[in-house]
mmCIF file of N, CA and C in Angstrom:
data_model
loop_
_atom_site.group_PDB
_atom_site.id
_atom_site.type_symbol
_atom_site.label_atom_id
_atom_site.label_comp_id
_atom_site.label_asym_id
_atom_site.label_seq_id
_atom_site.Cartn_x
_atom_site.Cartn_y
_atom_site.Cartn_z
ATOM 1 N N MET A 11 -27.504 21.589 -99.124
ATOM 2 C CA MET A 11 -28.422 20.554 -99.523
ATOM 3 C C MET A 11 -28.828 19.780 -98.255
ATOM 4 N N PRO A 12 -30.095 19.485 -98.103
ATOM 5 C CA PRO A 12 -30.557 18.758 -96.918
ATOM 6 C C PRO A 12 -29.999 17.334 -96.849
ATOM 7 N N ARG A 13 -29.858 16.851 -95.641
ATOM 8 C CA ARG A 13 -29.371 15.495 -95.397
ATOM 9 C C ARG A 13 -30.511 14.710 -94.753
ATOM 10 N N TYR A 14 -30.784 13.528 -95.283
ATOM 11 C CA TYR A 14 -31.862 12.682 -94.791
ATOM 12 C C TYR A 14 -31.269 11.387 -94.246
ATOM 13 N N GLU A 15 -31.860 10.897 -93.163
ATOM 14 C CA GLU A 15 -31.366 9.691 -92.513
ATOM 15 C C GLU A 15 -32.295 8.523 -92.842
ATOM 16 N N PHE A 16 -31.686 7.405 -93.175
ATOM 17 C CA PHE A 16 -32.419 6.195 -93.521
ATOM 18 C C PHE A 16 -31.926 5.042 -92.661
ATOM 19 N N ARG A 17 -32.771 4.022 -92.503
ATOM 20 C CA ARG A 17 -32.374 2.790 -91.824
ATOM 21 C C ARG A 17 -32.715 1.621 -92.726
ATOM 22 N N CYS A 18 -31.764 0.693 -92.817
ATOM 23 C CA CYS A 18 -31.957 -0.518 -93.606
ATOM 24 C C CYS A 18 -32.685 -1.536 -92.744
ATOM 25 N N ARG A 19 -33.773 -2.075 -93.256
ATOM 26 C CA ARG A 19 -34.521 -3.085 -92.508
ATOM 27 C C ARG A 19 -33.844 -4.452 -92.562
ATOM 28 N N THR A 20 -32.975 -4.651 -93.536
ATOM 29 C CA THR A 20 -32.301 -5.936 -93.686
ATOM 30 C C THR A 20 -31.124 -6.065 -92.718
ATOM 31 N N CYS A 21 -30.237 -5.080 -92.715
ATOM 32 C CA CYS A 21 -29.031 -5.161 -91.868
ATOM 33 C C CYS A 21 -29.073 -4.208 -90.673
ATOM 34 N N THR A 22 -30.141 -3.430 -90.540
ATOM 35 C CA THR A 22 -30.375 -2.472 -89.449
ATOM 36 C C THR A 22 -29.349 -1.347 -89.356
ATOM 37 N N SER A 23 -28.571 -1.118 -90.404
ATOM 38 C CA SER A 23 -27.627 0.000 -90.367
ATOM 39 C C SER A 23 -28.382 1.302 -90.649
ATOM 40 N N THR A 24 -27.851 2.385 -90.130
ATOM 41 C CA THR A 24 -28.405 3.721 -90.354
ATOM 42 C C THR A 24 -27.410 4.484 -91.214
ATOM 43 N N PHE A 25 -27.907 5.207 -92.213
ATOM 44 C CA PHE A 25 -27.029 5.959 -93.104
ATOM 45 C C PHE A 25 -27.719 7.249 -93.519
ATOM 46 N N GLU A 26 -26.926 8.193 -94.007
ATOM 47 C CA GLU A 26 -27.434 9.496 -94.423
ATOM 48 C C GLU A 26 -27.266 9.675 -95.917
ATOM 49 N N VAL A 27 -28.193 10.440 -96.499
ATOM 50 C CA VAL A 27 -28.162 10.726 -97.928
ATOM 51 C C VAL A 27 -28.380 12.222 -98.107
ATOM 52 N N ASP A 28 -27.485 12.872 -98.848
ATOM 53 C CA ASP A 28 -27.658 14.277 -99.210
ATOM 54 C C ASP A 28 -28.407 14.325 -100.527
ATOM 55 N N ARG A 29 -29.530 15.064 -100.544
ATOM 56 C CA ARG A 29 -30.316 15.185 -101.775
ATOM 57 C C ARG A 29 -31.185 16.428 -101.682
ATOM 58 N N PRO A 30 -31.642 16.938 -102.816
ATOM 59 C CA PRO A 30 -32.519 18.115 -102.782
ATOM 60 C C PRO A 30 -33.861 17.791 -102.141
ATOM 61 N N MET A 31 -34.525 18.797 -101.631
ATOM 62 C CA MET A 31 -35.829 18.610 -100.987
ATOM 63 C C MET A 31 -36.840 18.002 -101.948
ATOM 64 N N SER A 32 -36.713 18.271 -103.219
ATOM 65 C CA SER A 32 -37.647 17.719 -104.199
ATOM 66 C C SER A 32 -37.550 16.199 -104.291
ATOM 67 N N ALA A 33 -36.445 15.625 -103.824
ATOM 68 C CA ALA A 33 -36.253 14.179 -103.853
ATOM 69 C C ALA A 33 -36.295 13.577 -102.450
ATOM 70 N N ALA A 34 -36.847 14.307 -101.484
ATOM 71 C CA ALA A 34 -36.832 13.879 -100.085
ATOM 72 C C ALA A 34 -37.507 12.529 -99.871
ATOM 73 N N SER A 35 -38.575 12.245 -100.581
ATOM 74 C CA SER A 35 -39.310 10.999 -100.351
ATOM 75 C C SER A 35 -38.887 9.867 -101.285
ATOM 76 N N ASP A 36 -37.883 10.089 -102.112
ATOM 77 C CA ASP A 36 -37.397 9.022 -102.992
ATOM 78 C C ASP A 36 -36.752 7.912 -102.165
ATOM 79 N N PRO A 37 -36.869 6.661 -102.593
ATOM 80 C CA PRO A 37 -36.222 5.567 -101.860
ATOM 81 C C PRO A 37 -34.700 5.678 -101.946
ATOM 82 N N ALA A 38 -34.024 5.083 -100.970
ATOM 83 C CA ALA A 38 -32.557 5.088 -100.951
ATOM 84 C C ALA A 38 -32.068 3.671 -100.694
ATOM 85 N N ASP A 39 -31.050 3.263 -101.419
ATOM 86 C CA ASP A 39 -30.463 1.943 -101.222
ATOM 87 C C ASP A 39 -29.439 2.005 -100.095
ATOM 88 N N CYS A 40 -29.381 0.954 -99.307
ATOM 89 C CA CYS A 40 -28.410 0.810 -98.232
ATOM 90 C C CYS A 40 -27.001 0.746 -98.847
ATOM 91 N N PRO A 41 -25.996 1.308 -98.168
ATOM 92 C CA PRO A 41 -24.622 1.203 -98.690
ATOM 93 C C PRO A 41 -24.157 -0.240 -98.849
ATOM 94 N N ALA A 42 -24.783 -1.188 -98.125
ATOM 95 C CA ALA A 42 -24.418 -2.604 -98.260
ATOM 96 C C ALA A 42 -25.149 -3.268 -99.418
ATOM 97 N N GLY A 43 -25.985 -2.503 -100.144
ATOM 98 C CA GLY A 43 -26.645 -3.035 -101.324
ATOM 99 C C GLY A 43 -28.081 -3.474 -101.128
ATOM 100 N N HIS A 44 -28.622 -3.339 -99.935
ATOM 101 C CA HIS A 44 -30.012 -3.728 -99.685
ATOM 102 C C HIS A 44 -30.957 -2.618 -100.141
ATOM 103 N N ASP A 45 -32.167 -2.985 -100.527
ATOM 104 C CA ASP A 45 -33.104 -1.963 -100.995
ATOM 105 C C ASP A 45 -34.327 -1.798 -100.088
ATOM 106 N N ASP A 46 -34.378 -2.507 -98.964
ATOM 107 C CA ASP A 46 -35.505 -2.395 -98.036
ATOM 108 C C ASP A 46 -35.147 -1.387 -96.943
ATOM 109 N N THR A 47 -35.321 -0.110 -97.257
ATOM 110 C CA THR A 47 -34.951 0.954 -96.321
ATOM 111 C C THR A 47 -36.158 1.819 -95.989
ATOM 112 N N VAL A 48 -36.045 2.533 -94.894
ATOM 113 C CA VAL A 48 -37.097 3.439 -94.466
ATOM 114 C C VAL A 48 -36.456 4.763 -94.063
ATOM 115 N N LYS A 49 -37.103 5.852 -94.447
ATOM 116 C CA LYS A 49 -36.613 7.182 -94.092
ATOM 117 C C LYS A 49 -36.995 7.468 -92.645
ATOM 118 N N LEU A 50 -36.036 7.942 -91.863
ATOM 119 C CA LEU A 50 -36.273 8.240 -90.459
ATOM 120 C C LEU A 50 -36.700 9.688 -90.288
ATOM 121 N N LEU A 51 -37.490 9.927 -89.292
ATOM 122 C CA LEU A 51 -37.888 11.286 -88.940
ATOM 123 C C LEU A 51 -36.778 11.870 -88.088
ATOM 124 N N THR A 52 -36.189 12.940 -88.547
ATOM 125 C CA THR A 52 -35.091 13.548 -87.819
ATOM 126 C C THR A 52 -35.454 14.963 -87.430
ATOM 127 N N THR A 53 -34.804 15.436 -86.388
ATOM 128 C CA THR A 53 -35.013 16.810 -85.939
ATOM 129 C C THR A 53 -33.720 17.577 -86.101
ATOM 130 N N VAL A 54 -33.834 18.865 -86.207
ATOM 131 C CA VAL A 54 -32.669 19.715 -86.357
ATOM 132 C C VAL A 54 -32.281 20.228 -84.986
ATOM 133 N N GLY A 55 -31.053 20.024 -84.612
ATOM 134 C CA GLY A 55 -30.561 20.542 -83.335
ATOM 135 C C GLY A 55 -29.689 21.761 -83.600
ATOM 136 N N LEU A 56 -29.975 22.823 -82.902
ATOM 137 C CA LEU A 56 -29.189 24.043 -83.043
ATOM 138 C C LEU A 56 -28.476 24.315 -81.733
ATOM 139 N N GLY A 57 -27.215 24.606 -81.815
ATOM 140 C CA GLY A 57 -26.449 24.901 -80.606
ATOM 141 C C GLY A 57 -26.329 26.392 -80.385
ATOM 142 N N GLY A 58 -25.828 26.751 -79.236
ATOM 143 C CA GLY A 58 -25.629 28.155 -78.930
ATOM 144 C C GLY A 58 -26.439 28.569 -77.727
ATOM 145 N N MET A 59 -26.273 29.816 -77.385
ATOM 146 C CA MET A 59 -26.987 30.343 -76.231
ATOM 147 C C MET A 59 -28.091 31.265 -76.714
ATOM 148 N N ALA A 60 -29.212 31.195 -76.041
ATOM 149 C CA ALA A 60 -30.334 32.064 -76.379
ATOM 150 C C ALA A 60 -30.099 33.442 -75.786
ATOM 151 N N ARG A 61 -30.496 34.442 -76.497
ATOM 152 C CA ARG A 61 -30.422 35.805 -75.984
ATOM 153 C C ARG A 61 -31.780 36.160 -75.425
ATOM 154 N N THR A 62 -31.788 36.782 -74.292
ATOM 155 C CA THR A 62 -33.044 37.187 -73.686
ATOM 156 C C THR A 62 -33.169 38.694 -73.749
ATOM 157 N N ALA A 63 -34.367 39.137 -73.983
ATOM 158 C CA ALA A 63 -34.629 40.574 -74.021
ATOM 159 C C ALA A 63 -34.868 41.065 -72.601
ATOM 160 N N THR A 64 -34.382 42.230 -72.302
ATOM 161 C CA THR A 64 -34.628 42.803 -70.983
ATOM 162 C C THR A 64 -35.807 43.743 -71.075
ATOM 163 N N ARG A 65 -36.682 43.623 -70.094
ATOM 164 C CA ARG A 65 -37.864 44.473 -70.049
ATOM 165 C C ARG A 65 -37.912 45.161 -68.692
ATOM 166 N N PRO A 66 -38.345 46.395 -68.672
ATOM 167 C CA PRO A 66 -38.518 47.040 -67.375
ATOM 168 C C PRO A 66 -39.722 46.446 -66.655
ATOM 169 N N GLY A 67 -39.678 46.421 -65.344
ATOM 170 C CA GLY A 67 -40.805 45.949 -64.565
ATOM 171 C C GLY A 67 -40.679 44.487 -64.205
ATOM 172 N N PRO A 68 -41.708 43.933 -63.568
ATOM 173 C CA PRO A 68 -41.663 42.547 -63.111
ATOM 174 C C PRO A 68 -41.765 41.572 -64.272
ATOM 175 N N PRO A 69 -41.343 40.324 -64.056
ATOM 176 C CA PRO A 69 -41.461 39.326 -65.125
ATOM 177 C C PRO A 69 -42.922 39.017 -65.404
ATOM 178 N N PRO A 70 -43.247 38.500 -66.589
ATOM 179 C CA PRO A 70 -44.636 38.186 -66.916
ATOM 180 C C PRO A 70 -45.193 37.138 -65.955
ATOM 181 N N ALA A 71 -46.490 37.226 -65.691
ATOM 182 C CA ALA A 71 -47.144 36.290 -64.781
ATOM 183 C C ALA A 71 -47.219 34.918 -65.407
ATOM 184 N N MET A 72 -47.098 33.894 -64.579
ATOM 185 C CA MET A 72 -47.203 32.519 -65.055
ATOM 186 C C MET A 72 -48.624 32.037 -64.865
ATOM 187 N N ALA A 73 -49.012 31.052 -65.640
ATOM 188 C CA ALA A 73 -50.346 30.469 -65.520
ATOM 189 C C ALA A 73 -50.465 29.758 -64.184
ATOM 190 N N PRO A 74 -51.624 29.798 -63.558
ATOM 191 C CA PRO A 74 -51.794 29.110 -62.280
ATOM 192 C C PRO A 74 -51.660 27.604 -62.444
ATOM 193 N N ALA A 75 -51.164 26.946 -61.412
ATOM 194 C CA ALA A 75 -50.992 25.492 -61.437
ATOM 195 C C ALA A 75 -52.341 24.804 -61.262
ATOM 196 N N GLY A 76 -52.439 23.559 -61.711
ATOM 197 C CA GLY A 76 -53.643 22.784 -61.487
ATOM 198 C C GLY A 76 -54.588 22.751 -62.656
ATOM 199 N N GLY A 77 -54.127 23.024 -63.825
ATOM 200 C CA GLY A 77 -54.994 22.944 -65.001
ATOM 201 C C GLY A 77 -55.601 24.276 -65.338
ATOM 202 N N GLY A 78 -56.625 24.232 -66.125
ATOM 203 C CA GLY A 78 -57.241 25.472 -66.534
ATOM 204 C C GLY A 78 -57.971 25.298 -67.833
ATOM 205 N N GLY A 79 -58.363 24.096 -68.141
ATOM 206 C CA GLY A 79 -59.112 23.868 -69.367
ATOM 207 C C GLY A 79 -58.352 23.021 -70.351
ATOM 208 N N GLY A 80 -59.022 22.606 -71.351
ATOM 209 C CA GLY A 80 -58.419 21.748 -72.355
ATOM 210 C C GLY A 80 -58.319 20.324 -71.838
ATOM 211 N N CYS A 81 -58.081 19.387 -72.734
ATOM 212 C CA CYS A 81 -58.032 17.976 -72.333
ATOM 213 C C CYS A 81 -56.903 17.695 -71.360
ATOM 214 N N CYS A 82 -55.784 18.310 -71.547
ATOM 215 C CA CYS A 82 -54.660 18.039 -70.644
ATOM 216 C C CYS A 82 -54.861 18.678 -69.288
ATOM 217 N N GLY A 83 -55.696 19.712 -69.211
ATOM 218 C CA GLY A 83 -55.960 20.365 -67.945
ATOM 219 C C GLY A 83 -57.164 19.817 -67.235
ATOM 220 N N GLY A 84 -57.846 18.866 -67.808
ATOM 221 C CA GLY A 84 -58.985 18.250 -67.161
ATOM 222 C C GLY A 84 -60.315 18.916 -67.464
ATOM 223 N N GLY A 85 -60.314 19.889 -68.383
ATOM 224 C CA GLY A 85 -61.551 20.611 -68.641
ATOM 225 C C GLY A 85 -62.566 19.840 -69.474
ATOM 226 N N CYS A 86 -62.108 18.902 -70.310
ATOM 227 C CA CYS A 86 -63.057 18.216 -71.174
ATOM 228 C C CYS A 86 -63.067 16.709 -70.946
ATOM 229 N N CYS A 87 -62.245 16.216 -70.078
ATOM 230 C CA CYS A 87 -62.201 14.780 -69.827
ATOM 231 C C CYS A 87 -63.038 14.464 -68.592
ATOM 232 N N GLY A 88 -63.789 13.399 -68.705
ATOM 233 C CA GLY A 88 -64.712 13.070 -67.639
ATOM 234 C C GLY A 88 -64.081 12.280 -66.588
#
């Protein structure tokens, strides 16, 4: 069952609630009894080592430095 993290706006404590995905957006009461809580955006962290595939030949070419289009590369920003 998924675990969701909430923060109480009254006492600023953070707590977790286990509930089905169908109830993910339901409000949750603070363990101290407060009802002014907000659901936090959480990310899933996975541990372990990544496995890499071995390929014959040289490694793939990297994109040239200095941009190359798009807003972050300077192609559309004036």
